[in-house]
Coordinates of N, CA and C in Angstrom, one line a residue:
X561 N 18.4 -12.9 -3.0 CA 18.7 -13.7 -1.5 C 18.0 -12.5 -0.7
X562 N 18.1 -11.5 -0.9 CA 17.3 -10.4 0.0 C 15.7 -10.0 0.1
X563 N 15.6 -10.3 -1.4 CA 14.0 -10.4 -1.9 C 13.4 -11.7 -1.4
X564 N 13.8 -13.1 -0.9 CA 13.7 -14.2 -0.6 C 13.3 -13.3 0.6
X565 N 14.2 -13.2 1.2 CA 14.0 -13.2 2.8 C 12.8 -12.4 3.0
X566 N 13.0 -11.2 2.2 CA 11.5 -10.2 2.5 C 10.4 -10.7 2.1
X567 N 10.2 -11.8 0.7 CA 9.0 -12.5 1.0 C 8.3 -13.3 1.9
X568 N 9.6 -13.7 2.2 CA 9.5 -15.1 4.0 C 8.7 -14.4 4.8
X569 N 8.8 -12.9 5.3 CA 8.8 -12.0 6.5 C 7.0 -12.1 6.3
X570 N 6.7 -11.9 4.9 CA 5.5 -10.9 4.5 C 4.5 -12.7 4.5
X571 N 4.9 -13.5 4.0 CA 4.4 -14.8 4.6 C 3.9 -15.1 5.4
X572 N 5.3 -15.3 6.2 CA 5.1 -15.3 7.4 C 4.0 -15.0 8.4
X573 N 4.1 -13.1 8.2 CA 3.1 -12.0 8.9 C 1.7 -13.0 8.2
X574 N 1.7 -13.4 7.3 CA 0.3 -13.8 6.8 C -0.1 -15.2 7.3
X575 N 0.7 -16.0 6.8 CA 0.4 -17.0 7.8 C -0.1 -17.1 9.5
X576 N 0.7 -16.0 9.8 CA 0.0 -15.8 11.4 C -1.1 -15.7 11.8
X577 N -1.2 -14.3 10.8 CA -2.7 -13.9 11.0 C -3.7 -15.1 10.3
X578 N -3.9 -16.0 9.8 CA -4.6 -16.9 9.1 C -4.1 -17.6 10.3
X579 N -3.7 -18.0 11.3 CA -3.7 -18.7 12.4 C -4.0 -17.9 13.5
X580 N -3.8 -16.9 13.6 CA -4.7 -16.0 14.6 C -6.0 -15.9 14.4
X581 N -6.6 -16.0 12.7 CA -7.7 -16.0 12.6 C -8.9 -17.5 13.2
X582 N -7.8 -18.4 12.8 CA -8.5 -19.6 13.1 C -8.5 -19.9 14.6
X583 N -7.9 -19.0 15.2 CA -8.2 -19.4 17.1 C -9.0 -17.9 17.4
X584 N -9.0 -17.2 17.2 CA -10.1 -16.1 17.3 C -11.3 -16.5 17.1
X585 N -11.5 -17.2 15.9 CA -12.7 -17.3 15.2 C -13.2 -16.2 14.6
X586 N -13.4 -15.1 14.9 CA -13.3 -13.2 14.5 C -13.8 -13.4 12.8
X587 N -14.9 -12.5 12.8 CA -14.9 -12.2 11.2 C -14.2 -11.4 10.7
X588 N -12.9 -11.3 10.7 CA -12.0 -10.7 10.5 C -11.3 -11.1 9.7
X589 N -10.7 -10.7 8.1 CA -9.6 -11.3 7.5 C -8.6 -12.0 8.2
X590 N -7.9 -12.8 7.2 CA -6.9 -13.2 7.7 C -5.6 -12.0 7.5
X591 N -5.9 -11.6 6.3 CA -5.1 -10.4 5.8 C -5.0 -9.3 7.0
X592 N -6.3 -9.1 7.5 CA -5.9 -7.7 8.3 C -4.9 -8.1 9.5
X593 N -4.8 -9.4 10.2 CA -4.6 -9.8 11.4 C -3.2 -10.4 10.6
X594 N -2.9 -10.0 9.4 CA -1.6 -11.0 9.2 C -0.9 -8.9 8.3
X595 N -1.6 -8.0 8.8 CA -0.4 -6.8 8.6 C -1.1 -5.5 9.9
X596 N -1.6 -7.0 11.1 CA -1.5 -6.0 12.4 C 0.0 -7.2 12.7
X597 N -0.1 -7.9 12.1 CA 1.2 -8.8 13.0 C 2.7 -8.2 12.1
X598 N 2.5 -7.9 11.3 CA 3.6 -7.2 10.7 C 3.4 -6.0 11.1
X599 N 3.3 -5.0 11.7 CA 3.1 -3.9 11.5 C 3.7 -4.0 12.9
X600 N 3.2 -4.4 14.2 CA 3.7 -5.1 15.5 C 5.0 -5.3 15.5
X601 N 5.5 -6.4 14.5 CA 6.8 -6.7 14.3 C 7.8 -5.3 14.0
X602 N 7.2 -4.4 13.2 CA 7.8 -3.3 12.6 C 8.3 -2.0 13.7
X603 N 6.8 -2.3 15.0 CA 7.1 -1.6 16.1 C 7.9 -2.0 16.9
X604 N 7.6 -3.0 17.4 CA 8.3 -3.6 18.3 C 9.9 -3.7 18.0
X605 N 10.4 -3.2 16.8 CA 11.6 -3.2 16.4 C 11.9 -4.8 15.8
X606 N 11.7 -5.7 15.7 CA 12.1 -7.0 15.6 C 12.5 -7.3 14.2
X607 N 12.1 -6.1 13.1 CA 12.7 -5.9 12.0 C 12.5 -4.2 11.5
X608 N 13.4 -4.1 10.9 CA 13.2 -2.7 10.7 C 12.8 -2.6 8.9
X609 N 12.6 -1.6 8.9 CA 12.0 -1.1 7.7 C 12.8 -1.0 6.1
X610 N 13.8 -0.9 6.3 CA 14.8 -1.3 5.4 C 15.2 -3.1 5.4
X611 N 14.5 -3.7 5.9 CA 14.7 -5.0 5.9 C 13.8 -5.8 5.0
X612 N 12.6 -4.7 4.5 CA 11.5 -5.5 3.8 C 10.9 -4.5 2.5
X613 N 11.7 -3.3 2.7 CA 11.3 -2.8 1.7 C 11.0 -2.1 0.2
X614 N 12.0 -3.3 0.0 CA 11.8 -3.3 -1.7 C 10.6 -4.2 -2.1
X615 N 10.4 -5.6 -1.8 CA 9.4 -6.2 -2.1 C 7.9 -5.4 -1.4
X616 N 8.5 -5.0 -0.4 CA 7.2 -4.1 -0.3 C 6.3 -3.1 -1.2
X617 N 7.5 -2.4 -2.0 CA 7.2 -1.0 -2.7 C 7.2 -1.7 -4.3
X618 N 7.9 -2.8 -4.1 CA 7.0 -3.4 -5.8 C 5.6 -3.8 -5.2
X619 N 5.5 -4.7 -4.3 CA 3.6 -5.1 -4.5 C 2.9 -4.2 -4.5
X620 N 3.4 -2.8 -4.0 CA 2.8 -1.5 -3.9 C 2.5 -1.2 -5.3
X621 N 3.7 -0.9 -6.1 CA 4.0 -0.3 -7.7 C 2.7 -1.5 -8.3
X622 N 2.3 -2.7 -8.1 CA 1.3 -3.7 -8.7 C -0.1 -3.6 -7.9
X623 N -0.2 -2.9 -7.3 CA -1.7 -2.8 -6.5 C -2.6 -2.5 -7.8
X624 N -2.5 -2.1 -8.4 CA -4.0 -2.0 -9.2 C -3.8 -3.4 -10.2
X625 N -3.0 -4.1 -10.0 CA -3.7 -5.2 -10.9 C -4.0 -6.4 -10.0
X626 N -4.3 -5.5 -8.6 CA -4.9 -6.9 -7.6 C -6.3 -6.4 -7.9
X627 N -6.8 -5.1 -8.2 CA -8.1 -4.4 -8.6 C -8.7 -5.3 -9.5
X628 N -7.9 -5.9 -10.7 CA -8.7 -6.0 -12.2 C -9.7 -7.5 -12.0
X629 N -9.7 -8.7 -11.3 CA -10.4 -9.3 -11.4 C -11.5 -8.7 -10.9
X630 N -11.5 -7.9 -10.0 CA -12.8 -7.5 -9.3 C -14.0 -6.4 -10.6
X631 N -13.0 -6.0 -11.2 CA -14.0 -5.2 -12.2 C -13.9 -6.1 -13.6
X632 N -13.5 -7.3 -13.3 CA -14.1 -7.9 -14.2 C -15.5 -8.7 -13.9
X633 N -15.6 -8.6 -12.6 CA -16.7 -9.5 -12.6 C -17.7 -8.1 -12.2
X634 N -17.6 -7.8 -12.4 CA -18.3 -5.7 -12.1 C -18.7 -5.7 -14.0
X635 N -18.3 -5.8 -14.5 CA -18.2 -6.1 -16.1 C -19.5 -7.3 -15.9
X636 N -19.0 -8.6 -15.4 CA -19.9 -9.7 -16.1 C -21.5 -9.2 -15.5
X637 N -21.3 -8.8 -13.9 CA -22.4 -8.2 -13.7 C -23.6 -7.2 -13.3
X638 N -22.9 -6.4 -14.7 CA -23.4 -5.3 -14.8 C -24.9 -5.3 -15.2
X639 N -25.3 -5.9 -16.6 CA -27.2 -6.1 -16.5 C -27.4 -6.2 -15.4
X640 N -27.3 -7.2 -14.2 CA -28.2 -7.1 -13.1 C -27.9 -5.7 -11.5
X641 N -27.3 -5.0 -12.2 CA -27.3 -4.0 -11.1 C -27.1 -2.5 -12.0
X642 N -27.9 -2.7 -13.3 CA -27.5 -1.5 -14.6 C -28.4 -0.5 -13.7
X643 N -29.7 -1.2 -13.2 CA -30.3 -0.7 -13.1 C -30.2 0.8 -11.5
X644 N -29.7 0.2 -10.5 CA -28.8 0.7 -9.9 C -27.5 1.5 -9.7
X645 N -27.4 1.3 -10.8 CA -26.5 1.7 -11.2 C -25.9 3.7 -10.5
X646 N -27.0 4.7 -10.5 CA -26.9 5.4 -10.3 C -27.0 5.7 -8.2
X647 N -27.6 4.2 -7.8 CA -27.5 4.6 -6.8 C -26.1 4.0 -6.2
X648 N -25.6 3.3 -6.4 CA -24.4 2.9 -6.5 C -23.3 3.9 -6.5
X649 N -23.1 4.4 -7.7 CA -22.4 5.3 -8.0 C -22.4 6.6 -6.9
X650 N -24.1 7.1 -6.7 CA -24.0 7.9 -5.3 C -23.2 7.8 -3.8
X651 N -23.5 6.5 -3.4 CA -23.3 5.7 -2.7 C -21.6 5.9 -1.7
X652 N -21.1 5.3 -3.7 CA -19.1 5.5 -3.3 C -19.0 6.6 -3.2
X653 N -19.5 7.7 -4.3 CA -19.4 9.1 -3.8 C -19.0 9.7 -2.3
X654 N -20.5 9.3 -2.0 CA -20.7 9.3 -0.2 C -19.6 9.0 0.2
X655 N -19.2 7.8 0.5 CA -18.5 7.3 1.4 C -17.3 7.9 1.1
X656 N -16.6 7.7 -0.6 CA -15.3 8.6 -1.0 C -15.2 10.2 0.5
X657 N -16.0 11.0 0.1 CA -16.1 11.7 0.9 C -16.4 11.8 2.1
X658 N -16.7 11.1 2.3 CA -16.4 10.5 4.3 C -15.2 10.0 4.9
X659 N -14.4 9.4 3.8 CA -13.2 8.7 4.0 C -12.5 9.8 4.0
X660 N -12.2 10.5 3.3 CA -11.2 11.6 3.4 C -11.9 12.7 4.1
X661 N -12.8 12.5 4.2 CA -12.7 13.9 5.8 C -12.7 13.0 6.8
X662 N -12.7 11.9 7.4 CA -12.6 11.3 8.4 C -10.9 11.2 8.4
X663 N -10.4 10.5 7.4 CA -9.1 11.3 7.7 C -8.3 11.9 7.5
X664 N -8.5 12.9 7.1 CA -8.1 14.4 7.1 C -8.6 14.7 8.9
X665 N -9.6 14.7 9.6 CA -9.7 14.8 10.8 C -9.1 13.9 11.8
X666 N -8.4 13.0 11.2 CA -7.8 12.4 11.6 C -6.1 12.5 12.2
X667 N -6.1 12.9 11.0 CA -4.3 13.2 11.0 C -4.0 14.3 11.3
X668 N -5.3 15.4 11.2 CA -4.9 17.0 12.0 C -5.5 16.3 13.4
X669 N -6.5 16.0 14.1 CA -6.3 15.5 15.3 C -4.8 15.0 16.0
X670 N -3.7 13.9 15.5 CA -2.8 13.4 15.5 C -2.0 14.2 15.1
X671 N -1.5 15.2 14.4 CA -0.4 15.9 14.3 C -0.4 17.1 15.8
X672 N -1.6 17.6 15.8 CA -2.0 18.5 16.8 C -1.5 17.3 18.5
X673 N -2.0 16.4 18.4 CA -1.7 15.6 19.5 C -0.2 15.6 19.8
X674 N 0.4 15.2 18.9 CA 1.8 14.8 18.6 C 2.8 16.2 18.8
X675 N 2.1 17.1 18.3 CA 3.4 18.1 18.0 C 3.7 18.6 19.0
X676 N 2.8 18.5 20.3 CA 2.7 19.3 21.5 C 4.5 18.6 22.5
X677 N 4.1 17.1 22.0 CA 5.9 16.3 22.5 C 6.9 16.7 22.1
X678 N 6.6 17.6 20.9 CA 8.2 17.9 20.1 C 9.3 18.8 21.2

């Protein structure tokens, strides 16, 4: 019964995100709205993490499976992108490094900012 409630909460946030996207009409995916709503529900204390942790951890455990359709599609379109494979690989690596740097700088900034409060 606990798992059903946890799935219901996640799906309710996704449904609310879909409604918000339709209401606002911005080009942001419904899932992003749903994650923001889920974050706000947790942050406002309407729900505690321990009330949804089991299903969330299970979904994260299966996260790699969600990428399989994209990888299968990549195999299908490989002949079309084979000539640009080096460019695609280089841009992917550059964006990966820039993401690591930005994440590290953000964490360092936030740790420095919030360590003074304690």
